[in-house]
Coordinates of C-alpha atoms in Angstrom, one line a residue:
M128 CA 137.3 19.9 96.9
A129 CA 136.4 21.2 93.4
K130 CA 132.8 20.6 94.4
D131 CA 133.2 22.8 97.5
N132 CA 134.8 25.5 95.4
K133 CA 132.0 25.4 92.9
K134 CA 129.5 25.6 95.7
M135 CA 131.1 28.8 97.0
V136 CA 131.0 30.4 93.5
D137 CA 127.4 29.2 92.9
A138 CA 126.4 31.1 96.0
I139 CA 126.8 34.3 94.0
T140 CA 124.0 35.1 91.5
S141 CA 125.4 35.9 88.1
M142 CA 125.5 39.6 87.3
D143 CA 123.9 38.9 83.9
E144 CA 121.0 37.2 85.6
D145 CA 120.2 39.8 88.3
F146 CA 122.8 42.6 88.9
A147 CA 121.2 43.9 92.1
K148 CA 121.1 40.4 93.6
W149 CA 124.7 39.8 92.4
Y150 CA 125.8 42.9 94.3
T151 CA 124.0 42.0 97.5
D152 CA 125.4 38.4 97.3
I153 CA 128.9 39.7 97.2
C154 CA 128.4 42.1 100.1
K155 CA 127.3 39.2 102.2
K156 CA 129.5 36.3 100.9
A157 CA 132.7 38.4 101.0
E158 CA 131.8 39.3 104.6
L159 CA 131.5 43.0 104.0
V160 CA 128.3 43.8 105.8
E161 CA 125.7 42.3 108.1
Y162 CA 122.1 43.6 108.6
T163 CA 120.9 44.8 112.0
S164 CA 117.6 45.1 113.9
V165 CA 117.6 48.8 112.9
K166 CA 116.0 48.9 109.5
G167 CA 118.2 50.5 106.9
C168 CA 121.4 50.4 109.0
M169 CA 124.2 47.9 108.6
V170 CA 127.2 46.5 110.4
I171 CA 130.3 47.3 108.4
R172 CA 132.4 44.2 109.0
P173 CA 136.2 44.3 109.6
Y174 CA 137.1 43.5 106.0
A175 CA 135.0 46.3 104.6
Y176 CA 136.0 48.7 107.3
A177 CA 139.7 48.0 106.4
I178 CA 138.9 49.0 102.8
W179 CA 137.3 52.3 104.2
E180 CA 140.3 52.9 106.4
N181 CA 142.6 52.6 103.4
I182 CA 140.4 55.0 101.4
Q183 CA 140.3 57.4 104.4
H184 CA 144.1 57.3 104.9
I185 CA 144.9 58.1 101.2
L186 CA 142.2 60.8 100.9
D187 CA 143.2 62.4 104.2
G188 CA 146.7 62.7 103.0
M189 CA 145.5 64.4 99.8
F190 CA 143.4 66.8 101.7
K191 CA 146.2 67.8 104.1
A192 CA 148.5 68.2 101.1
T193 CA 146.1 70.9 99.8
G194 CA 146.1 72.7 103.2
H195 CA 143.0 71.3 104.9
E196 CA 142.7 70.6 108.6
N197 CA 140.4 68.1 110.3
V198 CA 137.8 69.2 112.8
C199 CA 134.7 67.5 114.3
M200 CA 131.3 69.1 114.6
P201 CA 128.5 67.9 116.9
M202 CA 126.1 65.2 115.9
F203 CA 123.0 67.2 116.8
I204 CA 121.7 70.4 115.2
P205 CA 119.0 72.5 116.9
E206 CA 115.9 72.9 114.8
S207 CA 116.1 76.7 115.2
L208 CA 119.6 76.6 113.7
L209 CA 118.6 74.4 110.8
Q210 CA 115.7 76.7 109.9
K211 CA 118.0 79.7 109.2
E212 CA 118.7 78.5 105.7
K213 CA 115.3 77.9 104.1
D214 CA 116.3 76.1 100.8
H215 CA 118.7 73.9 102.7
V216 CA 116.2 72.7 105.3
E217 CA 113.5 72.2 102.7
G218 CA 115.9 70.0 100.7
F219 CA 116.6 67.7 103.7
A220 CA 113.3 67.8 105.5
P221 CA 112.0 64.4 104.2
E222 CA 115.2 62.6 105.3
V223 CA 115.8 64.2 108.8
A224 CA 115.7 62.1 112.0
W225 CA 114.7 64.1 115.1
V226 CA 115.5 63.8 118.8
T227 CA 112.5 65.0 120.8
M228 CA 113.4 63.7 124.3
G229 CA 116.5 64.1 126.5
G230 CA 116.3 61.5 129.2
N231 CA 112.7 61.8 130.6
E232 CA 112.2 65.4 129.5
K233 CA 110.8 66.7 126.3
L234 CA 113.1 69.0 124.5
E235 CA 111.9 72.6 123.9
D236 CA 114.0 72.8 120.7
R237 CA 114.1 69.4 119.0
L238 CA 117.4 68.2 117.7
C239 CA 118.1 67.0 114.2
V240 CA 120.5 64.1 113.9
R241 CA 123.2 65.4 111.5
P242 CA 122.3 64.8 107.8
T243 CA 125.1 67.1 106.8
S244 CA 126.9 69.9 108.7
E245 CA 126.6 73.2 106.8
T246 CA 124.6 74.9 109.5
L247 CA 127.0 73.9 112.2
F248 CA 130.0 75.1 110.3
C249 CA 128.1 78.4 109.6
E250 CA 127.4 78.9 113.3
H251 CA 131.1 78.3 114.0
Y252 CA 132.3 80.6 111.2
A253 CA 130.1 83.4 112.5
N254 CA 132.0 83.2 115.8
I255 CA 135.6 83.0 114.4
V256 CA 135.6 85.0 111.1
H257 CA 135.9 88.7 111.6
S258 CA 138.7 90.0 109.3
Y259 CA 140.1 89.1 105.9
R260 CA 143.1 87.8 107.9
D261 CA 140.8 85.0 109.3
L262 CA 140.3 83.6 105.8
P263 CA 140.3 81.2 104.2
K264 CA 139.3 78.4 106.6
L265 CA 139.9 75.0 105.0
Y266 CA 138.2 72.3 107.1
N267 CA 137.2 68.6 106.8
Q268 CA 135.7 66.1 109.1
W269 CA 135.3 62.3 109.1
V270 CA 132.0 61.4 110.6
S271 CA 128.7 59.5 110.2
V272 CA 125.5 61.1 109.1
V273 CA 121.8 60.0 109.2
R274 CA 119.3 60.3 106.4
W275 CA 116.0 58.5 106.7
E276 CA 116.1 56.8 103.4
K277 CA 113.0 54.7 102.4
T278 CA 114.9 52.3 100.2
T279 CA 118.4 51.1 101.2
R280 CA 121.2 49.0 99.8
P281 CA 124.6 48.2 101.4
F282 CA 127.1 51.0 101.0
L283 CA 125.0 52.7 98.2
R284 CA 122.2 54.0 100.3
S285 CA 121.7 53.5 104.1
R286 CA 120.1 55.5 106.9
E287 CA 123.4 55.9 108.6
F288 CA 126.7 56.0 106.6
L289 CA 130.3 57.1 107.0
W290 CA 131.7 60.0 105.0
Q291 CA 134.0 62.9 104.9
E292 CA 132.6 66.4 104.5
G293 CA 134.9 69.3 103.6
H294 CA 133.8 72.8 104.4
T295 CA 135.6 75.9 103.4
I296 CA 135.0 79.6 103.6
H297 CA 136.8 82.3 101.4
A298 CA 137.0 86.0 100.9
T299 CA 136.0 86.0 97.3
A300 CA 133.7 84.1 94.9
E301 CA 136.7 83.3 92.7
E302 CA 138.6 81.6 95.5
A303 CA 135.6 79.6 96.5
I304 CA 134.9 78.4 92.9
E305 CA 138.5 77.5 92.5
E306 CA 138.3 75.4 95.7
T307 CA 135.1 73.7 94.5
E308 CA 136.8 72.7 91.2
R309 CA 140.0 71.8 92.9
M310 CA 138.4 69.3 95.3
L311 CA 136.4 67.7 92.5
N312 CA 139.7 67.1 90.7
V313 CA 141.1 65.6 93.9
Y314 CA 138.3 63.1 94.0
A315 CA 138.7 62.3 90.3
Q316 CA 142.5 61.8 90.8
F317 CA 141.8 59.5 93.8
C318 CA 139.3 57.4 91.9
E319 CA 141.5 56.9 88.9
E320 CA 144.9 56.6 90.6
Y321 CA 143.9 54.5 93.6
L322 CA 140.6 52.8 92.8
A323 CA 141.4 52.2 89.1
M324 CA 138.0 53.6 88.4
P325 CA 137.6 56.1 85.5
V326 CA 135.2 58.9 86.2
V327 CA 133.4 61.7 84.3
K328 CA 133.3 65.1 85.9
G329 CA 130.5 67.5 85.3
R330 CA 128.0 70.1 86.7
K331 CA 124.6 68.9 88.0
T332 CA 121.4 70.4 86.6
E333 CA 119.6 73.1 88.6
S334 CA 116.9 70.6 89.6
D335 CA 119.6 68.1 90.8
K336 CA 121.9 70.4 92.7
F337 CA 122.5 70.3 96.5
A338 CA 120.0 72.1 98.7
G339 CA 121.2 75.6 99.2
A340 CA 124.0 75.5 96.6
V341 CA 124.6 77.8 93.7
A342 CA 126.3 75.0 91.8
T343 CA 127.0 71.3 92.4
Y344 CA 129.6 69.3 90.6
A345 CA 130.0 65.6 90.6
I346 CA 132.1 62.7 89.5
E347 CA 130.4 59.6 88.1
A348 CA 131.7 56.2 87.4
L349 CA 130.2 53.5 85.0
M350 CA 129.2 50.2 86.6
H351 CA 129.1 46.8 85.0
D352 CA 125.4 47.1 84.4
G353 CA 125.9 50.2 82.2
K354 CA 124.5 52.6 84.8
A355 CA 126.4 55.6 86.1
L356 CA 127.0 56.0 89.9
Q357 CA 127.6 59.3 91.6
A358 CA 130.9 58.8 93.5
G359 CA 131.5 62.3 94.9
T360 CA 130.2 65.8 94.9
S361 CA 131.6 69.3 95.3
H362 CA 129.3 72.4 96.0
Y363 CA 129.7 76.1 95.6
F364 CA 127.4 78.0 97.9
G365 CA 128.2 81.6 97.0
D366 CA 127.4 83.9 99.9
G367 CA 123.8 82.6 100.6
F368 CA 124.7 80.7 103.8
A369 CA 126.8 83.7 105.0
K370 CA 123.8 86.0 104.6
A371 CA 121.5 83.6 106.4
F372 CA 123.9 83.2 109.3
D373 CA 125.2 86.8 109.4
I374 CA 128.8 85.8 108.7
M375 CA 130.8 88.9 107.7
F376 CA 134.4 90.0 107.7
T377 CA 136.1 93.4 107.4
D378 CA 138.1 94.3 104.4
N379 CA 137.9 98.1 104.5
K380 CA 134.1 97.5 104.6
K381 CA 131.9 94.7 105.9
V382 CA 131.7 91.8 103.3
Y383 CA 130.0 88.4 103.1
P384 CA 132.4 85.5 102.5
H385 CA 131.8 82.6 100.1
Q386 CA 131.6 79.0 101.0
T387 CA 132.0 75.4 99.6
S388 CA 131.4 71.9 100.7
W389 CA 132.5 68.6 99.2
G390 CA 132.1 64.9 100.2
V391 CA 132.5 61.2 99.4
T392 CA 131.1 58.3 101.4
T393 CA 131.3 54.6 101.9
R394 CA 129.4 54.5 98.6
L395 CA 132.9 54.3 97.1
I396 CA 133.1 50.7 98.4
G397 CA 129.9 49.9 96.5
A398 CA 131.4 51.6 93.4
V399 CA 134.5 49.5 93.6
I400 CA 132.4 46.3 93.9
M401 CA 130.2 47.2 90.9
T402 CA 133.1 48.5 88.7
H403 CA 135.6 45.6 89.2
G404 CA 133.7 42.6 90.7
D405 CA 132.9 39.5 88.8
N406 CA 130.8 36.4 89.2
D407 CA 133.4 34.9 91.6
G408 CA 133.3 37.8 94.0
L409 CA 135.2 40.9 94.8
V410 CA 138.1 42.3 92.7
L411 CA 139.9 44.9 94.7
P412 CA 142.3 47.5 93.5
P413 CA 145.7 47.0 95.3
A414 CA 145.8 50.5 96.8
V415 CA 142.8 49.9 99.1
A416 CA 142.8 46.1 99.4
P417 CA 143.2 45.0 103.1
I418 CA 145.3 42.1 101.9
Q419 CA 147.4 42.8 98.8
A420 CA 148.9 39.3 98.5
V421 CA 147.9 36.1 100.2
I422 CA 150.5 33.3 100.5
V423 CA 149.0 29.8 100.2
P424 CA 151.4 27.1 101.3
I425 CA 151.1 23.9 99.2
Q426 CA 151.6 20.7 101.2
Q427 CA 152.3 22.8 104.2
F428 CA 152.7 19.8 106.4
K429 CA 156.0 19.0 104.7
E430 CA 159.2 20.3 106.4
G431 CA 160.2 23.8 105.5
V432 CA 157.1 24.9 103.6
L433 CA 155.6 27.0 106.3
D434 CA 159.0 28.4 107.2
K435 CA 159.6 29.5 103.6
A436 CA 156.1 31.0 103.4
N437 CA 156.6 33.0 106.5
E438 CA 160.1 34.1 105.4
V439 CA 158.6 35.4 102.1
A440 CA 155.8 37.2 104.0
D441 CA 158.4 38.9 106.2
I442 CA 160.2 40.2 103.1
L443 CA 157.0 41.5 101.6
K444 CA 155.9 43.2 104.9
A445 CA 159.3 44.9 105.2
A446 CA 158.7 46.3 101.7
G447 CA 155.3 47.8 102.8
I448 CA 153.1 45.2 101.2
R449 CA 150.0 44.0 103.0
V450 CA 150.4 40.2 103.1
K451 CA 148.8 37.2 104.8
V452 CA 150.0 33.6 105.1
D453 CA 147.0 31.3 105.3
D454 CA 148.3 28.4 107.4
S455 CA 144.8 27.1 108.3
D456 CA 143.8 23.5 107.9
N457 CA 141.6 24.2 104.9
S458 CA 142.7 22.7 101.6
P459 CA 144.5 24.9 99.0
G460 CA 141.5 24.7 96.7
W461 CA 139.2 26.1 99.4
K462 CA 141.7 28.9 100.1
F463 CA 142.0 29.7 96.4
A464 CA 138.2 30.2 96.2
Q465 CA 138.0 32.1 99.5
Y466 CA 140.5 34.7 98.5
E467 CA 139.1 35.0 95.1
M468 CA 135.8 35.7 96.8
K469 CA 137.4 38.4 98.9
G470 CA 139.1 40.0 95.9
V471 CA 142.8 39.7 97.1
P472 CA 144.8 41.1 94.1
L473 CA 147.6 38.5 94.2
R474 CA 147.8 34.8 95.3
I475 CA 151.3 33.4 96.0
E476 CA 151.6 29.6 96.0
I477 CA 154.7 28.0 97.6
G478 CA 155.2 24.2 97.8
P479 CA 158.1 21.8 98.1
K480 CA 159.0 21.8 94.4
D481 CA 158.9 25.6 94.3
I482 CA 161.3 25.7 97.2
E483 CA 163.7 23.3 95.5
Q484 CA 163.7 25.7 92.4
N485 CA 163.8 28.9 94.5
Q486 CA 160.5 30.0 93.0
C487 CA 156.9 30.6 93.7
V488 CA 153.7 30.8 91.7
I489 CA 151.9 34.2 91.4
V490 CA 148.2 34.3 90.2
T491 CA 146.5 37.7 89.6
R492 CA 142.9 37.9 90.8
H493 CA 141.5 40.1 88.0
N494 CA 142.6 38.0 85.0
R495 CA 143.9 34.8 86.7
E496 CA 147.2 35.1 85.0
K497 CA 149.6 32.6 86.4
S498 CA 153.4 33.0 86.4
F499 CA 156.4 31.3 88.0
V500 CA 158.8 33.8 89.5
S501 CA 162.1 33.6 91.4
L502 CA 162.1 34.2 95.1
D503 CA 165.1 36.4 94.6
G504 CA 163.9 40.0 94.5
I505 CA 160.4 38.8 95.3
A506 CA 159.3 42.2 96.9
D507 CA 160.1 44.1 93.7
T508 CA 158.3 41.4 91.6
V509 CA 155.2 41.6 93.8
K510 CA 155.2 45.5 93.6
T511 CA 155.4 45.3 89.8
K512 CA 152.6 42.8 89.7
L513 CA 150.4 45.0 91.9
T514 CA 151.0 47.9 89.5
E515 CA 150.0 45.6 86.6
V516 CA 146.8 44.7 88.4
H517 CA 145.9 48.4 88.9
D518 CA 146.6 49.1 85.3
G519 CA 144.7 46.1 84.1
L520 CA 141.6 47.0 86.2
Y521 CA 141.7 50.6 84.9
K522 CA 142.0 49.5 81.3
A523 CA 139.1 47.0 81.7
A524 CA 136.9 49.7 83.3
L525 CA 137.7 52.1 80.5
E526 CA 136.7 49.4 77.9
N527 CA 133.5 48.8 79.8
R528 CA 132.7 52.5 79.4
E529 CA 133.2 52.6 75.7

C-alpha cells in the first residue's frame, strides 16, 4: 500500500520543478475542476464548489453586517447601453462576448454577455434615485460573468467565472471613498481571518486601474513561487458614471451622486491553493474546508470500531464541525493519502487499541503533527486543533512573504 500512496503523490509535479504544472496537477488530482468542450471554460466540481460556497457564506454575512443587500441584474447588456460610458467600454472591448441572434432572428441591438455590471446598475439607479432620501444604495450580487480571455488557467483566469460584485451609490464623494476603503478592508479581513492568507493593500497605478474608475485599490497575496496574486479589488468611480447615465438627485439643487464597485472571484480558490498547498496536494484553511476533519477507522471490520467512529462523528457534527467518516473498503494508507491530497485539515484515527484507552489519534494536515488525545471533550479538542491549523498556516504564509 505504501507503493500506492507514493504513486498518488508522484502524480503531482513538484512545485520546485514546475510551479504552473504543480498547480494544474492539484486542480485535477484533488478533483476540483474538469475541462469542457468550451475552450477556456471549466466544470467546478463538487469539492471546489463546496469551498466556494463556504467563501460565499462567510463573505455574504460580512457584507450584510455592513448594510448591503443582494440583488440580481440581467446577464445581457444592450450594446447601446454599454456605449454610454466611453472609457468603460473601451477597457472591456477586447474581452466582450456578443449575442447577435435571438432564435432565428438577427438582433437589431446586439447584446453583450455580462463582463461586469456597472452599466446595468447605472440604468437602474437612474430609475430609482431621485432625492437625497434615496441614498445610499448598498447592493451586491453573486453571479457569473464572461470575459473572452486568450490564456486561461483553472480559477485564476477563465472565460466564465463566478464572483460577487458590490455596487453602491452615495450622495457625496467622501461617503463613496469611505465605502471603497471599507470594502477593501473587509476583503483583507476575510483573507487573513478565514483564509489564513496575509495580504498587502494598496492603490493601483493609473495605467492599471479599472476601466472608468477614478481610483482602484487592491489586495494582493504572495504565492509559494514568490509572485503576488491580486485577490480582490475595490473601485471609486466618482460621478463619471452618473454623468454618463444622467443619474441625479435633488438636495436643494440637482446633484450627481458618486459610485463604487468591488469584487472577488473564484480566483480566491486558486490563491488558497498557491498560498498553502504542498507537493502532496491541497492544504485547506479550516474555515472554508468542505471537510474539516475526516475520521479513518483502523481495523474497521473489528467489532465496535465503526460504531465508535460514528459516535465521535455525531459529537463533532453537533458541535458544528464538518466531519466525514470514511468507512469505504480502501486501506487506511490509501485514505491517508487521499485526504492529504484533498487538504482536509485534520485526520482522526480510531482503532481497537484506541477505544480500549478511550483515545484517538489526530494528525494535522499542514505539518503532520501527530497527537494522542482523549475522547472525553473531543469536540473542544478538535476546535482547538482547527484554530491551531489556521494560526500555523497564517504564520507559514507570513514567513514565506519575508
